[in-house]
PDB file of C-alpha atoms in Angstrom:
ATOM      1  CA  MET A   1     243.251 -78.706 -39.967  1.00 87.00           C
ATOM      2  CA  THR A   2     246.587 -77.000 -40.614  1.00 96.00           C
ATOM      3  CA  GLN A   3     248.163 -76.688 -44.044  1.00 96.00           C
ATOM      4  CA  HIS A   4     250.801 -79.245 -42.998  1.00 98.00           C
ATOM      5  CA  GLU A   5     248.054 -81.718 -42.092  1.00 98.00           C
ATOM      6  CA  ILE A   6     246.379 -81.139 -45.458  1.00 98.00           C
ATOM      7  CA  TRP A   7     249.620 -81.961 -47.300  1.00 98.00           C
ATOM      8  CA  MET A   8     250.179 -84.987 -45.052  1.00 98.00           C
ATOM      9  CA  GLN A   9     246.667 -86.202 -45.895  1.00 98.00           C
ATOM     10  CA  GLN A  10     247.779 -86.336 -49.524  1.00 98.00           C
ATOM     11  CA  ALA A  11     250.846 -88.367 -48.530  1.00 98.00           C
ATOM     12  CA  ILE A  12     248.543 -90.717 -46.609  1.00 98.00           C
ATOM     13  CA  ARG A  13     246.486 -91.202 -49.787  1.00 98.00           C
ATOM     14  CA  GLU A  14     249.691 -92.276 -51.537  1.00 98.00           C
ATOM     15  CA  ALA A  15     250.398 -94.720 -48.683  1.00 98.00           C
ATOM     16  CA  GLU A  16     246.910 -96.144 -49.182  1.00 98.00           C
ATOM     17  CA  ARG A  17     247.736 -96.728 -52.860  1.00 98.00           C
ATOM     18  CA  ALA A  18     250.802 -98.706 -51.760  1.00 98.00           C
ATOM     19  CA  TYR A  19     248.684-100.695 -49.303  1.00 97.00           C
ATOM     20  CA  GLU A  20     246.211-101.606 -52.061  1.00 97.00           C
ATOM     21  CA  LYS A  21     249.116-102.982 -54.106  1.00 97.00           C
ATOM     22  CA  GLU A  22     250.425-104.961 -51.111  1.00 96.00           C
ATOM     23  CA  GLU A  23     253.444-102.683 -50.810  1.00 97.00           C
ATOM     24  CA  LEU A  24     254.728-101.311 -47.503  1.00 97.00           C
ATOM     25  CA  PRO A  25     252.288 -98.401 -47.102  1.00 98.00           C
ATOM     26  CA  ILE A  26     254.442 -95.306 -47.204  1.00 98.00           C
ATOM     27  CA  GLY A  27     253.509 -92.266 -49.247  1.00 98.00           C
ATOM     28  CA  ALA A  28     255.162 -88.950 -50.051  1.00 99.00           C
ATOM     29  CA  VAL A  29     254.320 -85.679 -51.749  1.00 99.00           C
ATOM     30  CA  ILE A  30     256.500 -82.726 -52.682  1.00 99.00           C
ATOM     31  CA  VAL A  31     255.093 -79.221 -52.512  1.00 98.00           C
ATOM     32  CA  PHE A  32     256.409 -76.245 -54.482  1.00 98.00           C
ATOM     33  CA  GLU A  33     254.815 -72.804 -54.518  1.00 98.00           C
ATOM     34  CA  ASN A  34     251.870 -74.064 -52.467  1.00 97.00           C
ATOM     35  CA  ARG A  35     250.923 -76.961 -54.748  1.00 97.00           C
ATOM     36  CA  VAL A  36     251.813 -80.635 -55.000  1.00 98.00           C
ATOM     37  CA  ILE A  37     254.213 -81.168 -57.906  1.00 98.00           C
ATOM     38  CA  ALA A  38     255.175 -84.782 -57.212  1.00 98.00           C
ATOM     39  CA  LYS A  39     253.807 -87.866 -55.493  1.00 98.00           C
ATOM     40  CA  GLY A  40     255.211 -91.249 -54.678  1.00 98.00           C
ATOM     41  CA  TYR A  41     254.418 -94.448 -52.846  1.00 98.00           C
ATOM     42  CA  ASN A  42     256.534 -97.496 -52.115  1.00 98.00           C
ATOM     43  CA  GLN A  43     256.935 -99.765 -55.143  1.00 98.00           C
ATOM     44  CA  VAL A  44     259.796-101.996 -53.992  1.00 98.00           C
ATOM     45  CA  GLU A  45     257.887-105.250 -54.616  1.00 97.00           C
ATOM     46  CA  THR A  46     256.141-104.113 -57.799  1.00 97.00           C
ATOM     47  CA  LEU A  47     259.346-102.901 -59.456  1.00 98.00           C
ATOM     48  CA  ASN A  48     261.602-105.477 -57.765  1.00 98.00           C
ATOM     49  CA  ASP A  49     263.812-102.513 -56.857  1.00 98.00           C
ATOM     50  CA  PRO A  50     265.111-101.931 -53.323  1.00 98.00           C
ATOM     51  CA  THR A  51     265.450 -98.198 -54.053  1.00 98.00           C
ATOM     52  CA  ALA A  52     261.805 -97.698 -55.099  1.00 98.00           C
ATOM     53  CA  HIS A  53     260.833 -95.960 -51.861  1.00 98.00           C
ATOM     54  CA  ALA A  54     258.085 -93.322 -51.853  1.00 98.00           C
ATOM     55  CA  GLU A  55     260.587 -90.515 -51.218  1.00 98.00           C
ATOM     56  CA  ILE A  56     262.892 -91.509 -54.085  1.00 98.00           C
ATOM     57  CA  ILE A  57     259.997 -91.789 -56.521  1.00 98.00           C
ATOM     58  CA  ALA A  58     258.668 -88.380 -55.453  1.00 98.00           C
ATOM     59  CA  ILE A  59     262.120 -86.759 -55.693  1.00 98.00           C
ATOM     60  CA  THR A  60     262.643 -88.139 -59.207  1.00 98.00           C
ATOM     61  CA  SER A  61     259.223 -86.898 -60.267  1.00 98.00           C
ATOM     62  CA  ALA A  62     259.814 -83.424 -58.801  1.00 98.00           C
ATOM     63  CA  ALA A  63     263.262 -83.167 -60.419  1.00 98.00           C
ATOM     64  CA  ASN A  64     261.711 -84.038 -63.768  1.00 98.00           C
ATOM     65  CA  TYR A  65     258.891 -81.544 -63.233  1.00 98.00           C
ATOM     66  CA  LEU A  66     261.309 -78.721 -62.351  1.00 98.00           C
ATOM     67  CA  SER A  67     264.014 -79.868 -64.789  1.00 98.00           C
ATOM     68  CA  SER A  68     266.496 -79.533 -61.942  1.00 98.00           C
ATOM     69  CA  LYS A  69     268.486 -81.854 -59.694  1.00 97.00           C
ATOM     70  CA  GLN A  70     268.075 -79.342 -56.884  1.00 98.00           C
ATOM     71  CA  LEU A  71     264.603 -79.009 -55.416  1.00 98.00           C
ATOM     72  CA  LEU A  72     265.129 -75.547 -53.980  1.00 97.00           C
ATOM     73  CA  GLY A  73     261.971 -74.137 -52.441  1.00 98.00           C
ATOM     74  CA  CYS A  74     260.366 -77.592 -52.237  1.00 98.00           C
ATOM     75  CA  THR A  75     259.017 -79.291 -49.136  1.00 98.00           C
ATOM     76  CA  MET A  76     258.429 -83.020 -48.680  1.00 99.00           C
ATOM     77  CA  TYR A  77     255.675 -84.666 -46.668  1.00 99.00           C
ATOM     78  CA  VAL A  78     256.121 -88.383 -46.008  1.00 98.00           C
ATOM     79  CA  THR A  79     254.150 -90.747 -43.804  1.00 98.00           C
ATOM     80  CA  LEU A  80     257.158 -92.415 -42.144  1.00 98.00           C
ATOM     81  CA  GLU A  81     260.482 -90.973 -41.038  1.00 98.00           C
ATOM     82  CA  PRO A  82     262.886 -91.541 -43.957  1.00 98.00           C
ATOM     83  CA  CYS A  83     265.529 -94.276 -43.913  1.00 98.00           C
ATOM     84  CA  PRO A  84     269.247 -93.495 -44.460  1.00 98.00           C
ATOM     85  CA  MET A  85     268.984 -93.888 -48.260  1.00 98.00           C
ATOM     86  CA  CYS A  86     266.024 -91.548 -48.530  1.00 98.00           C
ATOM     87  CA  ALA A  87     267.444 -89.044 -46.027  1.00 98.00           C
ATOM     88  CA  GLY A  88     270.609 -88.908 -48.140  1.00 98.00           C
ATOM     89  CA  ALA A  89     268.569 -88.303 -51.283  1.00 98.00           C
ATOM     90  CA  ILE A  90     266.618 -85.545 -49.501  1.00 98.00           C
ATOM     91  CA  VAL A  91     269.888 -83.833 -48.562  1.00 98.00           C
ATOM     92  CA  LEU A  92     271.298 -84.194 -52.096  1.00 98.00           C
ATOM     93  CA  ALA A  93     268.084 -82.785 -53.590  1.00 98.00           C
ATOM     94  CA  LYS A  94     268.412 -79.767 -51.271  1.00 98.00           C
ATOM     95  CA  LEU A  95     264.806 -79.819 -50.151  1.00 98.00           C
ATOM     96  CA  GLU A  96     263.822 -76.791 -48.099  1.00 98.00           C
ATOM     97  CA  ALA A  97     262.105 -78.750 -45.307  1.00 98.00           C
ATOM     98  CA  LEU A  98     260.856 -82.217 -44.416  1.00 98.00           C
ATOM     99  CA  TYR A  99     257.646 -83.101 -42.576  1.00 98.00           C
ATOM    100  CA  PHE A 100     256.952 -86.702 -41.631  1.00 98.00           C
ATOM    101  CA  GLY A 101     254.212 -88.565 -39.818  1.00 98.00           C
ATOM    102  CA  ALA A 102     255.319 -91.598 -37.830  1.00 98.00           C
ATOM    103  CA  PHE A 103     258.722 -91.892 -36.200  1.00 98.00           C
ATOM    104  CA  ASP A 104     260.814 -94.944 -37.160  1.00 98.00           C
ATOM    105  CA  ASN A 105     262.731 -96.113 -34.103  1.00 96.00           C
ATOM    106  CA  LYS A 106     264.376 -98.952 -36.043  1.00 96.00           C
ATOM    107  CA  SER A 107     265.841 -97.197 -39.091  1.00 96.00           C
ATOM    108  CA  GLY A 108     264.763 -93.559 -39.024  1.00 98.00           C
ATOM    109  CA  ALA A 109     267.535 -91.303 -40.285  1.00 98.00           C
ATOM    110  CA  CYS A 110     265.995 -87.909 -39.535  1.00 98.00           C
ATOM    111  CA  GLY A 111     266.450 -87.862 -35.789  1.00 96.00           C
ATOM    112  CA  SER A 112     265.327 -91.216 -34.357  1.00 97.00           C
ATOM    113  CA  VAL A 113     268.272 -93.573 -34.962  1.00 98.00           C
ATOM    114  CA  MET A 114     270.576 -91.159 -36.758  1.00 97.00           C
ATOM    115  CA  ASP A 115     270.247 -87.667 -38.202  1.00 97.00           C
ATOM    116  CA  ILE A 116     271.484 -87.404 -41.767  1.00 98.00           C
ATOM    117  CA  THR A 117     269.287 -84.408 -42.570  1.00 97.00           C
ATOM    118  CA  ASN A 118     271.051 -82.274 -39.968  1.00 96.00           C
ATOM    119  CA  ASN A 119     274.604 -83.544 -40.335  1.00 96.00           C
ATOM    120  CA  LYS A 120     276.785 -80.453 -40.593  1.00 95.00           C
ATOM    121  CA  SER A 121     279.447 -82.458 -42.458  1.00 96.00           C
ATOM    122  CA  LEU A 122     277.139 -82.760 -45.467  1.00 94.00           C
ATOM    123  CA  ASN A 123     276.533 -80.144 -48.145  1.00 91.00           C
ATOM    124  CA  HIS A 124     273.008 -79.251 -46.972  1.00 96.00           C
ATOM    125  CA  ILE A 125     270.983 -79.361 -43.776  1.00 97.00           C
ATOM    126  CA  LEU A 126     267.271 -78.799 -43.506  1.00 98.00           C
ATOM    127  CA  PRO A 127     264.625 -78.413 -40.853  1.00 98.00           C
ATOM    128  CA  VAL A 128     262.711 -81.599 -40.039  1.00 98.00           C
ATOM    129  CA  TYR A 129     259.353 -81.812 -38.308  1.00 98.00           C
ATOM    130  CA  GLY A 130     258.034 -85.183 -37.189  1.00 98.00           C
ATOM    131  CA  GLY A 131     254.729 -86.335 -35.787  1.00 98.00           C
ATOM    132  CA  ILE A 132     252.384 -84.723 -38.344  1.00 98.00           C
ATOM    133  CA  LEU A 133     249.205 -86.870 -38.206  1.00 98.00           C
ATOM    134  CA  ASP A 134     251.415 -89.542 -36.649  1.00 98.00           C
ATOM    135  CA  GLU A 135     248.528 -91.702 -35.408  1.00 98.00           C
ATOM    136  CA  LYS A 136     246.967 -91.943 -38.882  1.00 98.00           C
ATOM    137  CA  CYS A 137     250.358 -92.658 -40.426  1.00 98.00           C
ATOM    138  CA  SER A 138     251.136 -95.324 -37.821  1.00 97.00           C
ATOM    139  CA  GLU A 139     247.716 -96.955 -38.138  1.00 98.00           C
ATOM    140  CA  ILE A 140     248.107 -97.792 -41.834  1.00 97.00           C
ATOM    141  CA  LEU A 141     251.476 -99.420 -41.087  1.00 97.00           C
ATOM    142  CA  ARG A 142     250.055-101.384 -38.121  1.00 96.00           C
ATOM    143  CA  SER A 143     247.167-102.567 -40.255  1.00 96.00           C
ATOM    144  CA  PHE A 144     249.536-103.687 -43.011  1.00 95.00           C
ATOM    145  CA  PHE A 145     251.659-105.762 -40.618  1.00 92.00           C
ATOM    146  CA  ASP A 146     248.631-107.169 -38.752  1.00 90.00           C
ATOM    147  CA  VAL A 147     247.305-108.598 -42.024  1.00 83.00           C
ATOM    148  CA  ARG A 148     250.705-110.130 -42.822  1.00 78.00           C
ATOM    149  CA  ARG A 149     251.100-111.883 -39.442  1.00 71.00           C
TER     150      ARG A 149
END
């Protein structure tokens, strides 16, 4: 197992926490200096907040941990390709790189539908790598929607 897969496994554990709380199962972790400094999972329903996505919660936690609005040297691992809101937050936080699991062909904003993270008109671009443990990341989402149907 590669180091990227190990970090993604931790994001998957966060997605499982969301699943247990009947939230859309998406999880994220932020790594700095080879250790996880922040975690997040979707809490939109729990907090009644449309912005309570895993990525936003992890970014807020990492910013608090580092006492900085810029997450220089940090890398995010998230189980699903970020939406436009989260991709914008990733750019504003100036993350060093983004790794995601499953591609989102409906609202993915890191290459699938649009590409906010590599828009040269913005103040920061970053490398994005998709498909890390994509089958595991997709399976938890499929399971969630199968139960709901």
